[in-house]
Coordinates of C-alpha atoms in Angstrom, one line a residue:
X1 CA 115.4 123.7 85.1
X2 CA 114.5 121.9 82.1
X3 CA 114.3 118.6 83.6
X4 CA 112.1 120.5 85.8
X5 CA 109.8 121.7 83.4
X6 CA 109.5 118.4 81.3
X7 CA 108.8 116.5 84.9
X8 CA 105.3 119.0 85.4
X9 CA 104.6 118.1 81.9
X10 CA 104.9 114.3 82.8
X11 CA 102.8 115.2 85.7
X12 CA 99.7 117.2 84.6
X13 CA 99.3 115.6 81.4
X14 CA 95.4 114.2 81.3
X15 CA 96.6 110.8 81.3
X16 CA 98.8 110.8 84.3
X17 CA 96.0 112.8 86.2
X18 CA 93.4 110.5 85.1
X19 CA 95.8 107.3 86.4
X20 CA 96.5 109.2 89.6
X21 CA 92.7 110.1 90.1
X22 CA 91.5 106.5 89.6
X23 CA 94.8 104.7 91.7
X24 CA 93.7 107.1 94.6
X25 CA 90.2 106.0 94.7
X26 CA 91.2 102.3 94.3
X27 CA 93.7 103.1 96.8
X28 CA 90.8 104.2 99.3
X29 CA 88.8 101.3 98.7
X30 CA 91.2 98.7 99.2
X31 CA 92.6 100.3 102.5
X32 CA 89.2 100.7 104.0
X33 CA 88.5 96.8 103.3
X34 CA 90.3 94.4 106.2
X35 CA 93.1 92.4 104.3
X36 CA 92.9 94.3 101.0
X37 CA 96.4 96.4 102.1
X38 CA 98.3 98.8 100.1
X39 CA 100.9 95.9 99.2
X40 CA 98.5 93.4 97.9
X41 CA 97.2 97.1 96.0
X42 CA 100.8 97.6 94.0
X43 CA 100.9 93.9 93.5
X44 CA 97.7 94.4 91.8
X45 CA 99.0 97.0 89.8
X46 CA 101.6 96.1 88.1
X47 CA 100.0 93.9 85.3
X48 CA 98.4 97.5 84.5
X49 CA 101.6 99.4 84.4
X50 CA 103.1 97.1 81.5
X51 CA 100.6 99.1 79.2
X52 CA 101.9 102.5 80.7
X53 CA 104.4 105.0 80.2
X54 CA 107.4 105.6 83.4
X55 CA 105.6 108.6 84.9
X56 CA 101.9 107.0 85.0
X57 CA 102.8 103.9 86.2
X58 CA 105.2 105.3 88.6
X59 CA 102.3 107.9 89.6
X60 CA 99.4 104.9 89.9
X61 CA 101.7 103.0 92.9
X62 CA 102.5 106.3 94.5
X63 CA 98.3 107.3 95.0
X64 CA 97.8 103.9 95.4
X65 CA 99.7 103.8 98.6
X66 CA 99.6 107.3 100.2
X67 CA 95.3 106.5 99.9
X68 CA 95.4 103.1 101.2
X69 CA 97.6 104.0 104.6
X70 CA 94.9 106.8 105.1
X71 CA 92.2 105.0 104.4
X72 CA 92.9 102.0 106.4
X73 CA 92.4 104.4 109.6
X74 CA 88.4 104.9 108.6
X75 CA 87.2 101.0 109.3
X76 CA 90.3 101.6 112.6
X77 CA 87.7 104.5 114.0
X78 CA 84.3 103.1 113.4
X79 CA 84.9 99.6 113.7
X80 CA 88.0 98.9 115.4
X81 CA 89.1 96.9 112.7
X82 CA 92.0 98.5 110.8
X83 CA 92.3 98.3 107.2
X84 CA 95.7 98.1 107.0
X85 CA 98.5 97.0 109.2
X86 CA 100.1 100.7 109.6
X87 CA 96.6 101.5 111.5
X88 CA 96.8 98.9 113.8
X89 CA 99.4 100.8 116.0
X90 CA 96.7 103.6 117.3
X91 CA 93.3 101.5 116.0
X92 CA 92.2 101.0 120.1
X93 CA 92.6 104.9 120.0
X94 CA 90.5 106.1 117.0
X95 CA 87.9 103.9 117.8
X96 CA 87.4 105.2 121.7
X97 CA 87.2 108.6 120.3
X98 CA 84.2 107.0 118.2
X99 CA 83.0 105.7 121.2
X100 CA 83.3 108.7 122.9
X101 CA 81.1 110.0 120.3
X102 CA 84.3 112.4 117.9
X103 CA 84.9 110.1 115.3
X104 CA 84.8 113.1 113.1
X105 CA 87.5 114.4 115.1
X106 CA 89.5 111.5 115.2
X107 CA 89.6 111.0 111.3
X108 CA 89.9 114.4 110.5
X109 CA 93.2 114.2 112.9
X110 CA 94.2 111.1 110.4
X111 CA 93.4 112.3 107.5
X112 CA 95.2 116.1 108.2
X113 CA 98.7 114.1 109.6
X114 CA 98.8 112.0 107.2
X115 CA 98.6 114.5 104.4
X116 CA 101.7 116.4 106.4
X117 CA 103.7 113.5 106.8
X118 CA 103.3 112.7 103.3
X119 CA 104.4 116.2 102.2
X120 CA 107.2 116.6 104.6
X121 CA 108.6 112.6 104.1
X122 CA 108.6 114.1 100.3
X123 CA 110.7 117.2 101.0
X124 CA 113.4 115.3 102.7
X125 CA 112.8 113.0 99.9
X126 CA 113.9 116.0 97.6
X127 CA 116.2 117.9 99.7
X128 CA 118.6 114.7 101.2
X129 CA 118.1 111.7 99.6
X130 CA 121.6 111.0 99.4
X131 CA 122.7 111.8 103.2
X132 CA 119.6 109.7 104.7
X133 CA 120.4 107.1 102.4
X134 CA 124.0 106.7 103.4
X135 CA 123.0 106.7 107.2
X136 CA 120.4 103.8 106.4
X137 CA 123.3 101.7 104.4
X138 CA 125.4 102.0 107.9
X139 CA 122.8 99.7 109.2
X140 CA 123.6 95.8 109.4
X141 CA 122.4 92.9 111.4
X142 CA 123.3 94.3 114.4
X143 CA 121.6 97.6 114.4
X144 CA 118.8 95.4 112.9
X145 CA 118.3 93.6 116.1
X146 CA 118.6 96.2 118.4
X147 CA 115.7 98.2 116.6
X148 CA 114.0 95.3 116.5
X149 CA 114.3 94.6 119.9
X150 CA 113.4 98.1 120.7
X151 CA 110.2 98.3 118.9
X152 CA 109.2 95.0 120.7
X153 CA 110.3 96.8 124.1
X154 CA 108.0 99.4 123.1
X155 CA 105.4 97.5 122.4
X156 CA 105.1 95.7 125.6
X157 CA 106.3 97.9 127.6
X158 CA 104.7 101.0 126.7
X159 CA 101.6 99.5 126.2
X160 CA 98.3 100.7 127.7
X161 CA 98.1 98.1 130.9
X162 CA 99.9 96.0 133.1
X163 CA 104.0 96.1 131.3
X164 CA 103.3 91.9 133.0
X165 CA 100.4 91.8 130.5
X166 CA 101.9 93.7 127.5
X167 CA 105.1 91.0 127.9
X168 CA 102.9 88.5 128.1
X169 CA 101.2 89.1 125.0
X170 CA 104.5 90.2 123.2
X171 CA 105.9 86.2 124.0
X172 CA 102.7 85.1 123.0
X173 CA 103.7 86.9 119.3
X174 CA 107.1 85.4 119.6
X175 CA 105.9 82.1 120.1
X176 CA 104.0 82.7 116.8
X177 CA 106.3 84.4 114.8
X178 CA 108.7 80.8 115.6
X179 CA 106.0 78.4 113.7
X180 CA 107.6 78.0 110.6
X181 CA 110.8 76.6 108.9
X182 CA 113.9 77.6 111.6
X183 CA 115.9 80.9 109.4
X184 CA 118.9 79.1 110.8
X185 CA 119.2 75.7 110.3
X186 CA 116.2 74.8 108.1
X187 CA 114.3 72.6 110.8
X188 CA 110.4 72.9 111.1
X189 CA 109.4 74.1 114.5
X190 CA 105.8 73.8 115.7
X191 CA 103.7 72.6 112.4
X192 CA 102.8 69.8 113.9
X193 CA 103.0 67.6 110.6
X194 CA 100.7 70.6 108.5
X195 CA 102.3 71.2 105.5
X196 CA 100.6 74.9 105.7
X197 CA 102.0 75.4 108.9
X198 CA 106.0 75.3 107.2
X199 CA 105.4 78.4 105.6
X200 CA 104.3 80.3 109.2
X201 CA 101.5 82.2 110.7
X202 CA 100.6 84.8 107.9
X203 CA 100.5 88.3 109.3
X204 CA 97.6 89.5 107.5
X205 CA 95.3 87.1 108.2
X206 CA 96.1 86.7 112.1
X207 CA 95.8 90.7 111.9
X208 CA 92.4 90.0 110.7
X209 CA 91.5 88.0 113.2
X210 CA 93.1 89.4 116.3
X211 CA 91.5 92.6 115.5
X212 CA 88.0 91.7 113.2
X213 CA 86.7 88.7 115.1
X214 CA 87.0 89.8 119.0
X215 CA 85.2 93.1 117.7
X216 CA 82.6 90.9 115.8
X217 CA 81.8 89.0 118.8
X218 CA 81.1 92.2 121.0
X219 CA 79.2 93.3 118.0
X220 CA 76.8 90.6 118.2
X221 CA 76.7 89.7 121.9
X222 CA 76.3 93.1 123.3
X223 CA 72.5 93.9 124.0
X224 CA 71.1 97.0 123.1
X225 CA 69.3 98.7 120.3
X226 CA 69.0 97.5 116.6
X227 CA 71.8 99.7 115.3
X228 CA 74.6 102.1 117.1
X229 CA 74.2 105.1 117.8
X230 CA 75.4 108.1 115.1
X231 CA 76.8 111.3 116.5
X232 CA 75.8 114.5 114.3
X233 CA 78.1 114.6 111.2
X234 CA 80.4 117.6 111.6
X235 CA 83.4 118.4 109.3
X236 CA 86.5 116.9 110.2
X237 CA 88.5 120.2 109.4
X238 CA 86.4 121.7 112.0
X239 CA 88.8 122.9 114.8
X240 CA 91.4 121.4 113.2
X241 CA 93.9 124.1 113.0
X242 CA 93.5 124.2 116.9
X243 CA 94.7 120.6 117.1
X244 CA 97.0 120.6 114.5
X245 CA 98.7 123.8 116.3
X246 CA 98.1 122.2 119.9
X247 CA 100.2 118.9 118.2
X248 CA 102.4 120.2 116.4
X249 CA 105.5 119.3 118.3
X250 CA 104.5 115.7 117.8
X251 CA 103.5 116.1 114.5
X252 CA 106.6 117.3 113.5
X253 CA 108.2 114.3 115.4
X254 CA 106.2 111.7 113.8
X255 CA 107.5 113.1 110.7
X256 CA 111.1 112.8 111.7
X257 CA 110.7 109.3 113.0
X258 CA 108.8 108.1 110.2
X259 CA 111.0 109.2 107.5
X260 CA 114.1 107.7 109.5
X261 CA 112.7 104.7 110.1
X262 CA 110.9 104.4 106.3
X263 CA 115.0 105.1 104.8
X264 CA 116.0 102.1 107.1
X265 CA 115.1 99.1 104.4
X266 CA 112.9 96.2 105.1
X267 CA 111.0 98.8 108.4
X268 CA 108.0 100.2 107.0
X269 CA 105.1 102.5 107.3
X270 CA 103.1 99.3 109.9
X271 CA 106.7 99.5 112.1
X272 CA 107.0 103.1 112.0
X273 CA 103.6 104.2 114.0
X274 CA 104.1 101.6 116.2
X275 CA 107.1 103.3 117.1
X276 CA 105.7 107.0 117.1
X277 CA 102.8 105.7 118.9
X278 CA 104.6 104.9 121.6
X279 CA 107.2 107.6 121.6
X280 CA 104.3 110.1 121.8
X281 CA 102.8 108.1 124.9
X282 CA 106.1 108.0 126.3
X283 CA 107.0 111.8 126.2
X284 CA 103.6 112.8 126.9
X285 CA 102.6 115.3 129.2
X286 CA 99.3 113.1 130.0
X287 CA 99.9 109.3 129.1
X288 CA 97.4 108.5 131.3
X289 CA 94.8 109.8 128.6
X290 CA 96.0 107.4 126.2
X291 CA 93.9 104.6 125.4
X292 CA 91.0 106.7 126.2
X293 CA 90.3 108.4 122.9
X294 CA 93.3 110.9 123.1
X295 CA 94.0 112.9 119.2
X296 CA 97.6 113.1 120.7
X297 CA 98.8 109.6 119.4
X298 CA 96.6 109.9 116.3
X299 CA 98.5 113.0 115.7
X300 CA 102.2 111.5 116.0
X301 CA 101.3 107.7 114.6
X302 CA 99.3 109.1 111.5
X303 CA 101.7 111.6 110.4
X304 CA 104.2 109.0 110.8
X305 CA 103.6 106.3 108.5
X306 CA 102.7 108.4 105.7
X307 CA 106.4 109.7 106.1
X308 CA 107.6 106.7 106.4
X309 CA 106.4 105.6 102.6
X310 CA 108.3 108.7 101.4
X311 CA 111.3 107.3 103.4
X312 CA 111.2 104.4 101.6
X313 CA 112.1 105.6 98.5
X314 CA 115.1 107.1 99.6
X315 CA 117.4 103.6 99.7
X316 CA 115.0 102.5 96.7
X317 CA 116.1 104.9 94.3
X318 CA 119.7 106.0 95.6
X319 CA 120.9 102.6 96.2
X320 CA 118.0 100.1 94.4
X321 CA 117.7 98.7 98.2
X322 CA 113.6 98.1 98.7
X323 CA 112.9 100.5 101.8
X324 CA 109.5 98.2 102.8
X325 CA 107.2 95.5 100.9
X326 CA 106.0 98.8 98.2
X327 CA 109.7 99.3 97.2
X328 CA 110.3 96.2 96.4
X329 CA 107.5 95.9 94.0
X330 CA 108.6 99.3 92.7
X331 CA 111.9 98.6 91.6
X332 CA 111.0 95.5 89.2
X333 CA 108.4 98.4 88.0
X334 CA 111.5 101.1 87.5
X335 CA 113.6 98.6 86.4
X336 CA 111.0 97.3 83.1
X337 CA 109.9 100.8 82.4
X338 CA 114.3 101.3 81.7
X339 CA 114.9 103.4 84.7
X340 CA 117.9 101.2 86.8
X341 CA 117.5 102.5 90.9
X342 CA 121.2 103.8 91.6
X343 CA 123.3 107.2 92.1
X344 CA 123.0 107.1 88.2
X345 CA 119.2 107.4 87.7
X346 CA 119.7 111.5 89.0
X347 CA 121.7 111.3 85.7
X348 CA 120.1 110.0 83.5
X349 CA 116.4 110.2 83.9
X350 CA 116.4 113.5 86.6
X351 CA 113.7 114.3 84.4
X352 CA 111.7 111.0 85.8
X353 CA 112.8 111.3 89.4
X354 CA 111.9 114.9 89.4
X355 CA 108.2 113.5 88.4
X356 CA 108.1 111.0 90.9
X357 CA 108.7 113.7 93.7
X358 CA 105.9 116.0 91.9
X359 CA 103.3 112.7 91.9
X360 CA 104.1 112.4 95.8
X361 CA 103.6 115.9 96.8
X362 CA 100.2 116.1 94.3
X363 CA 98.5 112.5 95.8
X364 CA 99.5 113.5 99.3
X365 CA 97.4 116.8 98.8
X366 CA 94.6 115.1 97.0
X367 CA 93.9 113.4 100.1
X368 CA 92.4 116.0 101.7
X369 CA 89.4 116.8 99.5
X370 CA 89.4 112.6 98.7
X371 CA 89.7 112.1 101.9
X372 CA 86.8 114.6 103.4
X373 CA 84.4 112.3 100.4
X374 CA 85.4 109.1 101.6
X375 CA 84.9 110.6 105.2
X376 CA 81.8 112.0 104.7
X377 CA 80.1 108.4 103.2
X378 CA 81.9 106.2 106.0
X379 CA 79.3 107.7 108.8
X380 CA 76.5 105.5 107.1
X381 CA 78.5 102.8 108.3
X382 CA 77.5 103.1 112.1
X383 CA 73.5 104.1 111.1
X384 CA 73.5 100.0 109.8
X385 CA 71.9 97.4 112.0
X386 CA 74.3 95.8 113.9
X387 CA 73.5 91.9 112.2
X388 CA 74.4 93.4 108.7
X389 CA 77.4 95.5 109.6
X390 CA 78.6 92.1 111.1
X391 CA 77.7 90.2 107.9
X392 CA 79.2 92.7 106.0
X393 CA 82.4 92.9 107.9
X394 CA 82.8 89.2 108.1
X395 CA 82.6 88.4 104.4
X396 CA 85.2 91.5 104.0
X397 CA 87.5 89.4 106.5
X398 CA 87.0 86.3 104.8
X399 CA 87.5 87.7 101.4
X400 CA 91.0 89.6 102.8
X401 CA 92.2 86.4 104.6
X402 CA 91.4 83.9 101.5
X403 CA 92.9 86.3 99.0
X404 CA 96.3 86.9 100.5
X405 CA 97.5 83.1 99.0
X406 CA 93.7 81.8 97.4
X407 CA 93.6 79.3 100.3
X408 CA 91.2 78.3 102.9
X409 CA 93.7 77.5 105.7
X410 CA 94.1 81.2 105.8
X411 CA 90.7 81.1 106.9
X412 CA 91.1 78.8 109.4
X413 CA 94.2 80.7 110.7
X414 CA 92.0 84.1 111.2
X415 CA 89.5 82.4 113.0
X416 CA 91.5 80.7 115.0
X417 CA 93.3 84.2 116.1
X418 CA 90.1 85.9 116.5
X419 CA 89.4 83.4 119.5
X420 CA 92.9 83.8 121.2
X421 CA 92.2 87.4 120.1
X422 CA 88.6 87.4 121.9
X423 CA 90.1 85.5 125.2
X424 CA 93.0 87.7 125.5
X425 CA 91.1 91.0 125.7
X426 CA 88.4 89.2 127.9
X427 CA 91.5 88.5 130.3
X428 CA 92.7 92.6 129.9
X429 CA 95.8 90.9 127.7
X430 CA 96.5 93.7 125.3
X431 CA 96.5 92.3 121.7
X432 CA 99.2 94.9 120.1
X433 CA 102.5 93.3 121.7
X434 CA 101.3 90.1 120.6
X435 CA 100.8 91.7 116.6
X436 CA 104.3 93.5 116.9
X437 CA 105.6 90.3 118.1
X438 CA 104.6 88.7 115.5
X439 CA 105.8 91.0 112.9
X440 CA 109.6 91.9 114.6
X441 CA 110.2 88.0 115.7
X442 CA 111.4 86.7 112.5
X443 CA 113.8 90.0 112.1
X444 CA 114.7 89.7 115.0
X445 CA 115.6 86.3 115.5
X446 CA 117.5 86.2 112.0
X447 CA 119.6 89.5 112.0
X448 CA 120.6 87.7 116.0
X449 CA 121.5 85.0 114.6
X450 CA 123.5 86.7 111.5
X451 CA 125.1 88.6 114.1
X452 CA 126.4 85.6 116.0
X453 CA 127.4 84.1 112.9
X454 CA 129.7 87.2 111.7
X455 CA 131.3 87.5 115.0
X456 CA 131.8 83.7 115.5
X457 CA 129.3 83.3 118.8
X458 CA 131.2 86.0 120.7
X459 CA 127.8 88.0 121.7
X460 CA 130.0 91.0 122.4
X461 CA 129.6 91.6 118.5
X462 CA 126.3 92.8 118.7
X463 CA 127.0 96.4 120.6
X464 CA 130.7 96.2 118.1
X465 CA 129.0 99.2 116.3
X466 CA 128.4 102.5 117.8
X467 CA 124.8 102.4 116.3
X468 CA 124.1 99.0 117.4
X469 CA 125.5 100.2 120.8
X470 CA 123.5 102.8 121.3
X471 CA 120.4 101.3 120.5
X472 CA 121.2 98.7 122.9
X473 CA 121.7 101.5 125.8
X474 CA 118.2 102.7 125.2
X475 CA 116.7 99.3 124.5
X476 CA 118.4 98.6 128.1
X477 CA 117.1 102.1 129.6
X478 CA 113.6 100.8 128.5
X479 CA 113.7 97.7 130.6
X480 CA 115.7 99.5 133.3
X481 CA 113.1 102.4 133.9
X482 CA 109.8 100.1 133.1
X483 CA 111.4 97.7 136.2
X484 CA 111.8 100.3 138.9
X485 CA 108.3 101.9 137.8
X486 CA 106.9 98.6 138.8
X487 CA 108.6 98.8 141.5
X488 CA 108.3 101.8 142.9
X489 CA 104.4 101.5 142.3
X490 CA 103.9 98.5 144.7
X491 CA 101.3 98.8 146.8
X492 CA 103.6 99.0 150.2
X493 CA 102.7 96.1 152.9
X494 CA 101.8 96.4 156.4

């Protein structure tokens, strides 16, 4: 109880307040600015948090982050261009509710999730950190691969469209995701003599263009008036306890799977909506609404990867293992600031921890009232003329693509993605297998490979495990049930 006490007095000193205040609103900016993502945000940080004490420097990553995944969903709805790679999973969605003329609706559906799956990825934070941080330590390469593989099947199978299409456009991210130095043997595969080209594609910049450019291009090529056309502002909280209690099934699953798959290290809050995203579409009772403008996969995918950055700090600070990108940054934090991630840090420095689980809980809240400000000023975004919205959005992409390693290839690489981006949805190729591929191949391809490697090339050793065997049987199921759909839907001949 004492440690208790002297964590709310870390807390709700004015200093930490004042660090968590002014992290939050950095946090919304940089989410809300293609590029500018939550990592590069805690990167950003940390020169900061040398001149800090534990608990506010702790405090200033925690808002940081829980702001940034939120906010990156406001340029998903109006613009189609998500601010960070955890809204790319449901950006198609938000933004044909704005179409649909409910972007209110579709942000306050965000905003509301996330905030629950913030709260409740905190509570299992608090309540079984140890238990979720064993069953995430029973995962090797194996049960690596096979989740790997089943968030790719997910991808392109699940996918709104053709499952022909959605493969296609997942081998296209494959194909990608193989440019680069060989994990294996060292060997350079596909830079074409460019010394840029060893390192591999970049995500965030092809994310910027696959997404940014194509919607750039339709911005300024689509004939019309001078500016787009704003529904009447309405509070997002309107009729929101209808939909919160209409979802609530799938909010409460997009919780559980995004705290699981946030304990698992190296997923993530990007990898866990993917996943919910299509979990919800699978088990829906409409998924033929999906891809329309349908709050049902907001509801799932948003409450998801907020959870999921909770989840991460369950291996972090159990077992010092980085749960995603975040972590890692976190534990070079916890470990200058004298606090060693390990079973030990609940004894000595409970006091700490404690305040680490007040600061999630306190920023996750905050972003309801932060969130209904930043809300409220984003609908001045579609009363802009189309040319300087375009401007506007293209220097943001430039600026996000050139900042991630200060170099102008990066530049290149967007634009270049934004015009396979442009000619894939042109041709009805979906461009979210291709972004998933992308992400997953190099995980995939090097926890195979490990896999192989332990069990000597006998290929029986990847379903050895009982995990990695069950995930293979649904990874399997997937394929099985997405053939004999496609089957059975065959127009039948004369």
């Amino acid at each position: 109880m004492d440690s208790l006490l002297l964590a709310f007095g870390h807390v709700l000193s004015p200093g930490t307040l004042g660090v968590i205040l002014l992290a939050s609103g950095l946090g919304i900016v940089l989410g809300a600015i293609p590029g500018l993502t939550a990592v590069m945000g805690t990167a950003l940080l940390v020169p900061f948090t040398f001149f800090m004490e534990p608990v506010p420097a702790i405090a200033s990553i925690v808002a940081l982050t829980a702001m940034a995944i939120f906010s990156g969903d406001i340029p998903a709805a109006l613009l189609r261009i998500p601010g960070t790679p955890a809204s790319a999973a449901y950006a198609d969605e938000a933004y044909k509710m704005t179409q649909r003329g409910e972007p209110w609706r579709g942000l306050g559906m965000c905003m509301v999730s996330s905030a629950i799956g913030g709260v409740f990825g905190t509570l299992v934070l608090i309540m079984a950190a140890p238990t979720l941080a064993i069953f995430a330590t029973r995962f090797s390469s194996p049960e690596y691969f096979w989740l790997g593989m089943l968030g790719l099947t997910c991808a392109a199978f699940l996918a709104v469209g053709s499952p022909l299409r959605g493969l296609l456009a997942l081998l296209l991210g494959l194909f990608l995701s193989c440019v680069g130095i060989d994990v294996a043997t060292g060997v350079t595969r596909f830079a074409f003599g460019s010394t840029e080209l060893m390192g591999g594609v970049d995500f965030v910049p092809a994310l910027i263009g696959f997404f940014a450019i194509p919607e750039l291009i339709r911005l300024m090529t689509v004939r019309g008036g001078a500016t787009v056309r704003v529904p009447p502002y309405s509070s997002p909280l309107r009729g929101m306890m209808r939909d919160v209690w209409t979802w609530r099934k799938q909010i409460l699953r997009g919780n559980i799977v995004g705290t699981l798959i946030g304990a698992l290290p190296g997923a993530g809050a990007d990898i866990a909506a993917w996943i919910s995203y299509a979990i919800s579409r699978k088990f829906s009772r409409t998924p033929e609404k999906f891809g329309t403008g349908h709050v049902e996969g907001l509801a799932e995918a948003g409450a998801s990867n907020n959870s999921a950055l909770a989840g991460a700090w369950v291996p972090t600070i159990v077992f010092g293992i980085p749960g995603d990108s975040i972590t890692a940054i976190v534990i070079g934090v916890l470990v200058l600031k004298g606090m060693e991630p390990g079973p030990a840090i609940f004894v000595k420095s409970p006091d700490l921890i404690y305040a680490v689980f007040i600061v999630f809980i306190l920023a996750n809240l905050l972003m309801i009232p932060l969130g209904l400000l930043v809300i409220r000023a984003a609908r001045h975004i579609l009363a802009v003329p189309r040319g300087i919205i375009a401007a506007f959005i293209l220097v943001a992409c430039i600026v996000g693509a050139y900042a991630i390693n200060n170099a102008l290839f990066d530049v290149g690489m967007m634009l270049a993605m934004g015009a396979l981006g442009w000619f894939m949805e042109e041709n009805d190729i979906p461009v979210a297998p291709a972004i998933l591929g992308l992400v997953l191949g190099k995980v995939v391809e090097f926890n195979f490979i490990q896999t192989l490697m332990k069990g000597e090339g006998d290929p029986l050793t990847l379903v050895s495990r009982p995990i990695a065997a069950v995930l293979a049987l649904a990874v399997l199921g997937l394929w099985l049930g997405t053939a004999w759909k496609t089957f059975r839907s065959r127009p039948a001949h004369a």
